[in-house]
Every structure is written in C-alpha cells, then in structure tokens.
Amino acid sequence: MNGITLNEKEAREARARISRLSEALHSEHAMEPVVAGLPPEVVSQVSRMMKAERERLTRAVEAYEVAKETQKPTALKALVNQEPGLMLIVARIANGYSQKDLAWRLGVKEQQVQRWEAERYAQISLKNYNRVAALLGVRLTADMPDQPAFRGLDKVIDGVSKSEIKKILKHGRENGWFAEDFTEAELRRYIAENRIDFGSPGLLRTGLNVVDHTEDVLLHAWRARVTARAREAFAGVEDIHEPLELKWMPELVRLSNDPRGPLRAVEVLAIRGIVLIVEPQIPGLKIDGAAFIVDGRPVIGMTVRTDTVDNFWFTLMHELAHVTLHFSTGLAVGFYDQTDQETSVDEQEEEANRFASNLLIPEERWRRSTARIAKSAAVIERFANELGIHPAIVFGRIRKERGEWSLFANKIGRNTVRKLFVGEAQKGKSDAPILPGS
C-alpha cells in the first residue's frame, strides 16, 4: 500500500487492511500472532506503526471516495503532492472516467491503462503522457517536481565526471558486474535507466545523520547493481511480504550465533518475501546498508563496509526496521544508511535505531544486566548466551555506549562476515553485462 487509493481494487485492498489492523489493535488474541516473542519495546513501536497505518489508509480511502462521488478531488490532490503520474490518475477520477472509459477515449485497450496506472505512469513515453494529459486537462507546470523519465537518458546523468565513470567501471569489472569490454556509454545508460525506473534517492539517510546525495552517481550505480541482483533473486523469494507477521524475527536474531548466520539470514528473509543482497560498495561511497522497493518487493542491500559481526547484525536489523515500520511511509523512496556518524538523525532513523537495538538486546534486559558495566569478558559473554545472541553484539553495544573503541576490540568478530559472501558472489559472476531488469 502506497498511501494513495486511486481505483476500486486499491480501495478494496485498503478497506481489508484497515479491518485487519483494527481487529489486531483491539484484540490481544488477534495481536498475539503478529508480535509473539518480540521485546515489549518493539511491540510498542509496531503498535504505533499499525495505528498510523490505519489512519493513513482511512484518509486515503475517504479521499478517493469523495473524489469519485463528487468529482471534487481536493483531498486526493493533496495526497499525490503534484507527482505527474499520479496527477493523471486523479484527473481521470475527477473527470468521472473509469479506466475503461479512458481507454475507449484514447483508442487503446483497458489493460493498457491498467498497466500505466499500476506503474503510476512511470514507464509511459512523453508523447503518450502528453496525449493522456491533454485528454484529461492536465499539464506539467513549473511547480511540479522533476520527473527523470521526462528528461531523456542523456540528461538524467548529465554532469557525471569521467573520473567517476572510470571508478565505477573499474569496480564493476573487478566485482563481476559486467564484462571487461563494457563501455563508458553502456555504463551511463545502465545508471540512467535505473534512475528513471526508481527516481533519485532524495537523501542518503544515515544511521546517525541525513545527507543529501541526490546526485551521487556512486550511489545510483551501487543501487542499480543491487537492483539487478535482486531481480535475479526473485525466483527464490516468496511473492508476498506481509508486514504484519513479525513473530519470526527472534529466530532471525538467534542466527547471529551461527558462524554461517549471515548466509542463513538471506534464506529466512526470502521466506518472508524480503530480498537481502550483499554487494561491496564502490570506493568513496561510504554506505553500510539500504532498504527500498524493487517491483513491489522489499529489498535490503548491505556492503559489509565494516566487516564485523556486531555491525552486520545491527545494520541488518536497522534496515529490517525500515521494511517493517516504514513500508508505506518511505520505502518507495528508499533509505540509504551509514552507521558510523555522530550527528543527529531524523525521526524515522531514530525509530529504526531503537527497533534494531531492542530486537538484538531488549532494553528491559539491558537495564537490569551487570554486563552494561562489566569489565570482564566472561560476564558479557554469559549475558549474550542468556539472550541467545552472538557475544560480539553485546561487546559492540558496550563499545558504542562507553565511547571506548579500543575496548574489547578482539571480541567483535572482525573479518568474519564478508568472506562468507565472497564465494556466493563469485558463483553469480557472468561474462555478460548485468543490466537492470535483466
């Protein structure tokens, strides 16, 4: 659900979800399957997310129904925020047309209009966009936000330096992204097509700060690679992700104790409809993890930039928090995270940090534990065993809270995660270029 209801199918789905959310929020029996086994602090976050989701869906359905019945889409227009593709759909509703009516007036099949609207007109040509817009009385205006698809491939990555392209080519060839003879022109197209598909990451949202990286070509290239690998992985991933089924998460946390836990995490997430891709970062990017949507499915990308057990599991839980708490309020744009900064964060990043911390080490248990102040590694390891997690996670939290990065430096599982994925990545290498959507 994307927060906007624009046809009868979406309205039916939204009403069904509102009903399910209401039932869970008003009944402990109904809520139990959703949050069984989760720490109280995480349960509170999930409950707040569910209430906000219900309110958002209710507003979306009401706005759609008013627009449909009165042909006055004021509330609906406020929700779409002047996005060109969505404006066409609102205009159709305001004109009192069904998708079938619009198709008849355009001289195309109803299925074509359905596809355009399902994609929010992201894949339509400028010529056809103007044709639909003219029929519906919509025109692009100066106050509408930029739409990469209307700029053409050359303009989408205009200004990218030759040195940046060479850096990406070198990294891509070394990491099996494409063949040795892949050209600069092909690379520019590779990045541009992905950017048109998914837009610009409006912000590089970091674990502890928010930095504008809208035009960071390294980020675009890395995301394009993760996207291509995610699409290849879809065959082994469940089709549907259900954000309201969370009782499997403690099982995922316990995998941290398994030497091959990070690889097994890929399998557990796949069963839940989530794709996890570990892809080394391009030098200079400085990114730890990301969460975004590809073809309607949640994707988590990780770089293992800091190759330690504690960093891997915190970063994974942080991105999983975005998938869980922000599926409808940010995942479509995406979260691109860096976890080693020391400045303030925005609200959604704070939520993700709290979710990750409590899922790994419940705050209630942490406050009562002598491990918080212990100097003995044995005390800390015993506490980790009681929780059923890898001791590196507890040592990592102590180092962070005390601000003593030399403390227990040999206890955080250095240089043990990345090598697990090297063999897997080698299996996926191909002599042919790997393009978005291939």
Coordinates of N, CA, C and O in Angstrom, one line a residue, residues 89-236:
I89 N -4.0 10.2 -12.8 CA -5.0 9.3 -12.3 C -6.0 10.1 -11.5 O -7.2 9.8 -11.6
V90 N -5.6 11.1 -10.8 CA -6.5 11.9 -10.1 C -7.4 12.6 -11.1 O -8.7 12.8 -10.9
A91 N -6.9 13.1 -12.2 CA -7.6 13.8 -13.2 C -8.7 12.9 -13.8 O -9.8 13.3 -14.1
R92 N -8.3 11.6 -14.0 CA -9.3 10.6 -14.5 C -10.5 10.5 -13.6 O -11.6 10.5 -14.0
I93 N -10.2 10.4 -12.3 CA -11.2 10.2 -11.3 C -12.1 11.5 -11.3 O -13.3 11.5 -11.2
A94 N -11.4 12.7 -11.3 CA -12.2 13.9 -11.3 C -13.1 14.1 -12.5 O -14.1 14.8 -12.4
N95 N -12.7 13.5 -13.6 CA -13.5 13.6 -14.8 C -14.6 12.6 -14.8 O -15.4 12.6 -15.8
G96 N -14.6 11.7 -13.8 CA -15.7 10.7 -13.7 C -15.5 9.6 -14.7 O -16.4 8.8 -15.0
Y97 N -14.3 9.4 -15.1 CA -14.0 8.3 -16.0 C -13.5 7.0 -15.3 O -12.7 7.1 -14.3
S98 N -13.9 5.9 -15.7 CA -13.3 4.6 -15.3 C -12.1 4.4 -16.1 O -11.8 5.1 -17.1
Q99 N -11.3 3.4 -15.8 CA -10.1 3.0 -16.6 C -10.6 2.6 -18.0 O -10.0 2.9 -19.0
K100 N -11.8 1.9 -18.0 CA -12.3 1.5 -19.3 C -12.8 2.7 -20.2 O -12.5 2.8 -21.4
D101 N -13.4 3.7 -19.5 CA -13.8 4.9 -20.2 C -12.6 5.6 -20.8 O -12.6 6.1 -22.0
L102 N -11.5 5.8 -20.0 CA -10.3 6.4 -20.5 C -9.7 5.7 -21.7 O -9.3 6.3 -22.7
A103 N -9.6 4.4 -21.6 CA -9.1 3.5 -22.7 C -9.9 3.8 -24.0 O -9.3 3.9 -25.1
W104 N -11.2 3.8 -23.9 CA -12.1 4.0 -25.1 C -11.8 5.3 -25.7 O -11.6 5.4 -26.9
R105 N -11.6 6.4 -24.9 CA -11.4 7.7 -25.4 C -10.0 7.8 -26.1 O -9.7 8.6 -27.0
L106 N -9.0 7.0 -25.6 CA -7.7 7.0 -26.1 C -7.5 6.1 -27.3 O -6.5 6.1 -28.0
G107 N -8.5 5.2 -27.5 CA -8.4 4.2 -28.5 C -7.4 3.1 -28.2 O -6.7 2.6 -29.1
V108 N -7.2 2.8 -26.9 CA -6.3 1.7 -26.5 C -7.1 0.7 -25.7 O -8.3 0.9 -25.3
K109 N -6.5 -0.5 -25.4 CA -7.2 -1.5 -24.6 C -7.2 -1.1 -23.1 O -6.3 -0.4 -22.6
E110 N -8.2 -1.5 -22.4 CA -8.3 -1.2 -21.0 C -7.1 -1.7 -20.2 O -6.6 -1.0 -19.3
Q111 N -6.6 -2.8 -20.6 CA -5.4 -3.4 -19.9 C -4.2 -2.4 -20.0 O -3.4 -2.4 -19.1
Q112 N -4.1 -1.7 -21.1 CA -3.0 -0.7 -21.3 C -3.1 0.4 -20.2 O -2.1 0.8 -19.6
V113 N -4.3 0.9 -20.0 CA -4.5 2.0 -19.0 C -4.2 1.4 -17.6 O -3.6 2.0 -16.8
Q114 N -4.7 0.1 -17.4 CA -4.4 -0.5 -16.1 C -2.9 -0.6 -15.8 O -2.5 -0.4 -14.7
R115 N -2.2 -1.0 -16.9 CA -0.7 -1.1 -16.7 C -0.1 0.2 -16.4 O 0.8 0.4 -15.5
W116 N -0.5 1.3 -17.2 CA 0.0 2.6 -16.9 C -0.2 3.1 -15.5 O 0.7 3.6 -14.8
E117 N -1.4 2.8 -15.0 CA -1.8 3.3 -13.7 C -1.1 2.5 -12.6 O -0.7 3.0 -11.6
A118 N -1.0 1.2 -12.8 CA -0.3 0.3 -11.9 C 1.2 0.8 -11.7 O 1.7 0.7 -10.6
E119 N 1.8 1.3 -12.8 CA 3.2 1.8 -12.7 C 3.2 3.3 -12.4 O 4.3 3.9 -12.4
R120 N 2.0 3.9 -12.1 CA 1.9 5.3 -11.9 C 2.5 6.1 -13.0 O 3.1 7.1 -12.9
Y121 N 2.3 5.6 -14.2 CA 2.8 6.2 -15.5 C 4.3 6.4 -15.5 O 4.8 7.2 -16.3
A122 N 5.0 5.6 -14.7 CA 6.5 5.7 -14.7 C 7.1 5.3 -16.0 O 8.2 5.8 -16.4
Q123 N 6.5 4.3 -16.8 CA 7.1 3.8 -18.0 C 6.5 4.4 -19.3 O 6.9 3.9 -20.4
I124 N 5.6 5.3 -19.1 CA 5.0 5.9 -20.3 C 5.9 6.8 -21.1 O 6.8 7.5 -20.5
S125 N 5.8 6.9 -22.4 CA 6.6 7.8 -23.2 C 6.1 9.2 -23.0 O 4.9 9.4 -22.6
L126 N 6.9 10.2 -23.2 CA 6.5 11.6 -23.1 C 5.4 11.9 -24.0 O 4.4 12.6 -23.7
K127 N 5.4 11.3 -25.3 CA 4.4 11.5 -26.3 C 3.0 11.0 -25.7 O 2.0 11.7 -25.8
N128 N 3.0 9.8 -25.2 CA 1.8 9.3 -24.7 C 1.3 10.0 -23.4 O 0.1 10.1 -23.2
Y129 N 2.3 10.4 -22.6 CA 1.9 11.2 -21.4 C 1.1 12.4 -21.8 O 0.1 12.7 -21.3
N130 N 1.7 13.1 -22.8 CA 1.0 14.4 -23.2 C -0.3 14.1 -23.8 O -1.3 14.9 -23.7
R131 N -0.5 12.9 -24.5 CA -1.7 12.6 -25.1 C -2.8 12.3 -24.0 O -3.9 12.9 -24.1
V132 N -2.4 11.6 -23.0 CA -3.4 11.3 -21.9 C -3.7 12.6 -21.1 O -4.8 12.9 -20.8
A133 N -2.6 13.4 -20.9 CA -2.8 14.7 -20.1 C -3.7 15.6 -20.9 O -4.6 16.3 -20.2
A134 N -3.6 15.7 -22.2 CA -4.4 16.6 -23.0 C -5.9 16.2 -22.9 O -6.8 17.1 -22.7
L135 N -6.1 14.9 -22.9 CA -7.5 14.5 -22.9 C -8.1 14.8 -21.5 O -9.3 15.1 -21.4
L136 N -7.3 14.7 -20.5 CA -7.8 14.9 -19.1 C -7.7 16.3 -18.6 O -8.1 16.6 -17.5
G137 N -7.1 17.2 -19.4 CA -6.9 18.6 -19.0 C -5.8 18.8 -18.0 O -5.9 19.7 -17.1
V138 N -4.8 18.0 -18.0 CA -3.6 18.2 -17.1 C -2.4 18.6 -17.9 O -2.2 18.2 -19.0
R139 N -1.6 19.5 -17.3 CA -0.4 19.9 -18.0 C 0.7 20.0 -16.9 O 0.5 20.4 -15.8
L140 N 1.9 19.7 -17.4 CA 3.1 19.9 -16.5 C 3.3 21.3 -16.2 O 3.3 22.1 -17.2
T141 N 3.5 21.7 -15.0 CA 3.7 23.1 -14.6 C 5.0 23.3 -13.9 O 5.7 22.3 -13.5
A142 N 5.5 24.5 -13.8 CA 6.8 24.8 -13.2 C 6.9 24.3 -11.7 O 8.0 24.0 -11.2
D143 N 5.7 24.2 -11.0 CA 5.8 23.8 -9.6 C 5.7 22.3 -9.4 O 5.8 21.9 -8.3
M144 N 5.6 21.6 -10.5 CA 5.7 20.1 -10.3 C 7.1 19.7 -10.2 O 8.0 20.2 -10.8
P145 N 7.4 18.7 -9.3 CA 8.7 18.2 -9.1 C 9.3 17.6 -10.3 O 8.6 17.2 -11.2
D146 N 10.6 17.5 -10.4 CA 11.3 17.0 -11.5 C 10.9 15.5 -11.7 O 10.8 14.8 -10.8
Q147 N 10.8 15.1 -13.0 CA 10.4 13.7 -13.3 C 11.5 13.2 -14.2 O 11.6 13.5 -15.4
P148 N 12.5 12.3 -13.7 CA 13.6 11.9 -14.5 C 13.2 11.3 -15.9 O 13.9 11.4 -16.9
A149 N 12.1 10.6 -15.9 CA 11.6 9.9 -17.1 C 11.4 10.9 -18.3 O 11.4 10.5 -19.4
F150 N 11.1 12.1 -17.9 CA 10.8 13.1 -19.0 C 12.0 13.9 -19.4 O 12.0 14.8 -20.2
R151 N 13.2 13.5 -18.9 CA 14.4 14.3 -19.2 C 15.2 13.6 -20.3 O 16.0 14.2 -21.0
G152 N 15.0 12.3 -20.6 CA 15.8 11.6 -21.5 C 17.1 11.1 -20.9 O 17.6 11.7 -19.9
L153 N 17.6 10.0 -21.4 CA 18.7 9.3 -20.7 C 19.9 10.2 -20.6 O 20.6 10.2 -19.6
D154 N 20.2 11.0 -21.6 CA 21.4 11.9 -21.6 C 21.3 12.9 -20.4 O 22.3 13.2 -19.8
K155 N 20.2 13.4 -20.2 CA 20.0 14.5 -19.2 C 20.0 13.9 -17.8 O 20.3 14.6 -16.8
V156 N 19.6 12.6 -17.6 CA 19.4 12.0 -16.3 C 20.7 12.0 -15.6 O 20.8 12.2 -14.3
I157 N 21.8 11.7 -16.2 CA 23.1 11.6 -15.6 C 24.1 12.7 -16.1 O 25.3 12.6 -16.2
D158 N 23.5 13.8 -16.6 CA 24.3 14.9 -17.1 C 25.2 15.5 -16.0 O 24.8 15.6 -14.8
G159 N 26.4 15.7 -16.3 CA 27.4 16.2 -15.3 C 28.2 15.2 -14.6 O 29.1 15.6 -13.8
V160 N 28.0 13.9 -14.9 CA 28.8 12.9 -14.2 C 30.2 13.0 -14.8 O 30.4 13.0 -16.0
S161 N 31.2 13.0 -14.0 CA 32.6 13.2 -14.5 C 33.1 11.9 -15.0 O 32.7 10.8 -14.7
K162 N 34.1 12.1 -15.9 CA 34.8 10.9 -16.5 C 35.5 10.1 -15.4 O 35.6 8.9 -15.5
S163 N 36.1 10.8 -14.4 CA 36.8 10.0 -13.3 C 35.8 9.2 -12.5 O 36.2 8.0 -12.1
E164 N 34.6 9.7 -12.3 CA 33.6 8.8 -11.6 C 33.2 7.6 -12.4 O 33.1 6.5 -11.9
I165 N 33.0 7.8 -13.7 CA 32.6 6.7 -14.6 C 33.8 5.7 -14.6 O 33.5 4.4 -14.5
K166 N 35.0 6.1 -14.6 CA 36.1 5.2 -14.7 C 36.2 4.4 -13.3 O 36.5 3.2 -13.3
K167 N 35.9 5.1 -12.2 CA 35.9 4.4 -10.9 C 34.9 3.3 -10.9 O 35.2 2.2 -10.4
I168 N 33.7 3.6 -11.4 CA 32.6 2.7 -11.4 C 32.9 1.5 -12.3 O 32.7 0.3 -12.0
L169 N 33.5 1.8 -13.5 CA 33.9 0.7 -14.4 C 34.9 -0.2 -13.8 O 34.8 -1.4 -13.9
K170 N 35.9 0.4 -13.2 CA 37.0 -0.4 -12.5 C 36.4 -1.3 -11.5 O 36.6 -2.6 -11.4
H171 N 35.5 -0.8 -10.6 CA 34.9 -1.5 -9.5 C 34.0 -2.6 -10.1 O 34.0 -3.8 -9.6
G172 N 33.2 -2.2 -11.1 CA 32.3 -3.2 -11.7 C 33.0 -4.4 -12.3 O 32.5 -5.5 -12.2
R173 N 34.1 -4.1 -13.0 CA 34.8 -5.2 -13.7 C 35.4 -6.1 -12.6 O 35.5 -7.3 -12.8
E174 N 35.9 -5.5 -11.5 CA 36.6 -6.3 -10.5 C 35.6 -7.2 -9.7 O 36.0 -8.2 -9.2
N175 N 34.3 -6.7 -9.7 CA 33.3 -7.4 -8.9 C 32.3 -8.1 -9.7 O 31.2 -8.5 -9.2
G176 N 32.6 -8.3 -11.0 CA 31.7 -9.1 -11.8 C 30.4 -8.5 -12.2 O 29.4 -9.2 -12.5
W177 N 30.3 -7.2 -12.2 CA 29.1 -6.5 -12.6 C 28.8 -6.7 -14.1 O 27.7 -6.8 -14.5
F178 N 29.9 -6.7 -14.9 CA 29.7 -6.7 -16.3 C 31.0 -7.2 -16.9 O 32.1 -7.3 -16.2
A179 N 31.1 -7.4 -18.2 CA 32.2 -7.9 -18.9 C 33.3 -6.9 -19.0 O 33.1 -5.6 -18.9
E180 N 34.5 -7.3 -19.3 CA 35.7 -6.4 -19.5 C 35.5 -5.4 -20.6 O 36.1 -4.3 -20.5
D181 N 34.7 -5.7 -21.6 CA 34.6 -4.8 -22.7 C 33.4 -3.9 -22.6 O 33.0 -3.2 -23.5
F182 N 32.8 -3.9 -21.4 CA 31.6 -3.0 -21.1 C 32.1 -1.5 -21.2 O 33.1 -1.1 -20.6
T183 N 31.4 -0.7 -22.0 CA 31.9 0.6 -22.3 C 31.4 1.7 -21.4 O 30.4 1.5 -20.7
E184 N 32.0 2.9 -21.5 CA 31.5 4.0 -20.7 C 30.1 4.4 -21.1 O 29.3 4.7 -20.2
A185 N 29.8 4.4 -22.3 CA 28.5 4.7 -22.8 C 27.5 3.7 -22.3 O 26.4 4.1 -21.9
E186 N 27.8 2.4 -22.3 CA 26.9 1.4 -21.8 C 26.7 1.6 -20.3 O 25.5 1.5 -19.7
L187 N 27.7 2.0 -19.5 CA 27.6 2.2 -18.1 C 26.7 3.4 -17.8 O 25.8 3.4 -16.9
R188 N 26.9 4.5 -18.6 CA 26.0 5.7 -18.4 C 24.5 5.3 -18.6 O 23.6 5.7 -17.8
R189 N 24.3 4.5 -19.6 CA 22.9 4.0 -19.9 C 22.4 3.1 -18.7 O 21.2 3.2 -18.3
Y190 N 23.2 2.3 -18.3 CA 22.9 1.4 -17.1 C 22.5 2.1 -15.9 O 21.4 1.8 -15.3
I191 N 23.2 3.2 -15.6 CA 22.8 4.0 -14.4 C 21.6 4.8 -14.7 O 20.7 4.9 -13.8
A192 N 21.5 5.4 -15.9 CA 20.4 6.3 -16.2 C 19.1 5.5 -16.2 O 18.0 6.0 -15.7
E193 N 19.1 4.3 -16.8 CA 17.8 3.5 -16.8 C 17.3 3.2 -15.4 O 16.1 3.2 -15.1
N194 N 18.3 2.8 -14.5 CA 17.9 2.5 -13.2 C 17.3 3.8 -12.5 O 16.3 3.7 -11.7
R195 N 17.9 4.9 -12.7 CA 17.5 6.1 -12.1 C 16.1 6.5 -12.6 O 15.2 7.0 -11.8
I196 N 15.8 6.3 -13.9 CA 14.5 6.6 -14.4 C 13.5 5.6 -13.8 O 12.3 6.0 -13.4
D197 N 13.8 4.3 -13.6 CA 12.9 3.4 -13.0 C 12.6 3.7 -11.6 O 11.4 3.6 -11.2
F198 N 13.6 4.2 -10.8 CA 13.3 4.4 -9.4 C 13.5 5.8 -8.9 O 13.3 6.0 -7.7
G199 N 13.8 6.7 -9.8 CA 14.0 8.1 -9.3 C 15.3 8.3 -8.6 O 16.1 7.4 -8.5
S200 N 15.5 9.5 -8.0 CA 16.7 9.8 -7.3 C 16.5 9.5 -5.8 O 15.5 9.8 -5.3
P201 N 17.6 8.8 -5.2 CA 17.5 8.8 -3.7 C 17.5 10.2 -3.2 O 18.5 10.9 -3.3
G202 N 16.4 10.7 -2.7 CA 16.3 12.1 -2.3 C 17.3 12.4 -1.2 O 17.8 13.5 -1.2
L203 N 17.5 11.4 -0.4 CA 18.5 11.6 0.7 C 19.3 10.4 0.9 O 18.8 9.3 0.7
L204 N 20.6 10.5 1.3 CA 21.3 9.4 1.8 C 21.0 9.5 3.3 O 21.6 10.2 4.1
R205 N 20.0 8.7 3.7 CA 19.6 8.7 5.1 C 20.6 7.8 5.9 O 20.7 6.6 5.6
T206 N 21.3 8.4 6.9 CA 22.3 7.6 7.5 C 21.8 7.2 8.9 O 20.9 7.8 9.5
G207 N 22.5 6.2 9.5 CA 22.2 5.7 10.8 C 22.2 6.8 11.8 O 21.5 6.7 12.8
L208 N 23.0 7.8 11.6 CA 23.1 8.9 12.6 C 23.1 10.3 12.0 O 23.5 11.2 12.7
N209 N 22.8 10.4 10.7 CA 22.7 11.7 10.2 C 22.0 11.6 8.8 O 21.7 10.5 8.3
V210 N 21.6 12.7 8.3 CA 20.9 12.7 7.0 C 21.7 13.7 6.0 O 21.9 14.9 6.3
V211 N 22.2 13.1 4.9 CA 23.0 13.9 4.0 C 22.4 13.8 2.6 O 21.9 12.8 2.2
D212 N 22.3 14.9 1.9 CA 21.7 15.0 0.6 C 22.7 14.3 -0.4 O 23.8 14.8 -0.6
H213 N 22.3 13.2 -1.0 CA 23.1 12.6 -2.0 C 22.3 12.3 -3.3 O 22.5 11.3 -4.0
T214 N 21.4 13.3 -3.6 CA 20.5 13.1 -4.7 C 21.3 12.9 -6.0 O 20.9 12.0 -6.9
E215 N 22.4 13.5 -6.2 CA 23.2 13.4 -7.5 C 24.4 12.5 -7.3 O 25.3 12.6 -8.2
D216 N 24.5 11.7 -6.3 CA 25.7 10.9 -6.1 C 25.6 9.7 -7.1 O 24.9 8.7 -6.9
V217 N 26.4 9.8 -8.1 CA 26.4 8.7 -9.2 C 26.9 7.4 -8.6 O 26.5 6.3 -9.1
L218 N 27.8 7.4 -7.6 CA 28.2 6.1 -7.0 C 27.1 5.4 -6.3 O 26.9 4.2 -6.4
L219 N 26.2 6.2 -5.7 CA 25.0 5.6 -5.1 C 24.1 5.1 -6.1 O 23.5 3.9 -6.0
H220 N 23.9 5.8 -7.2 CA 23.0 5.3 -8.3 C 23.5 4.0 -8.9 O 22.8 3.1 -9.1
A221 N 24.8 4.0 -9.1 CA 25.4 2.8 -9.7 C 25.3 1.6 -8.7 O 25.0 0.5 -9.2
W222 N 25.6 1.8 -7.5 CA 25.5 0.7 -6.5 C 24.1 0.2 -6.4 O 23.8 -1.0 -6.4
R223 N 23.2 1.1 -6.3 CA 21.7 0.7 -6.2 C 21.3 -0.1 -7.5 O 20.6 -1.0 -7.4
A224 N 21.8 0.4 -8.7 CA 21.5 -0.3 -9.9 C 22.0 -1.8 -9.9 O 21.3 -2.7 -10.3
R225 N 23.2 -1.9 -9.3 CA 23.7 -3.3 -9.2 C 22.9 -4.1 -8.3 O 22.5 -5.3 -8.5
V226 N 22.5 -3.6 -7.1 CA 21.7 -4.3 -6.1 C 20.4 -4.7 -6.7 O 19.8 -5.8 -6.5
T227 N 19.8 -3.7 -7.5 CA 18.5 -3.9 -8.1 C 18.6 -5.1 -9.1 O 17.7 -6.0 -9.1
A228 N 19.6 -5.1 -9.9 CA 19.8 -6.2 -10.9 C 19.9 -7.5 -10.2 O 19.3 -8.5 -10.6
R229 N 20.7 -7.6 -9.2 CA 20.9 -8.9 -8.4 C 19.6 -9.3 -7.7 O 19.2 -10.4 -7.6
A230 N 18.8 -8.3 -7.2 CA 17.6 -8.6 -6.5 C 16.6 -9.2 -7.5 O 15.9 -10.2 -7.2
R231 N 16.5 -8.7 -8.7 CA 15.6 -9.2 -9.7 C 16.0 -10.7 -10.1 O 15.1 -11.5 -10.3
E232 N 17.3 -10.9 -10.1 CA 17.7 -12.3 -10.3 C 17.3 -13.2 -9.2 O 17.0 -14.4 -9.4
A233 N 17.3 -12.7 -8.0 CA 17.0 -13.5 -6.8 C 15.5 -13.7 -6.6 O 15.1 -14.6 -5.8
F234 N 14.6 -12.9 -7.3 CA 13.2 -13.0 -7.0 C 12.7 -14.4 -7.2 O 11.7 -14.8 -6.6
A235 N 13.3 -15.2 -8.1 CA 12.8 -16.6 -8.4 C 12.8 -17.4 -7.1 O 12.0 -18.3 -7.0
G236 N 13.7 -17.1 -6.2 CA 13.8 -17.9 -4.9 C 13.2 -17.2 -3.7 O 13.4 -17.6 -2.6

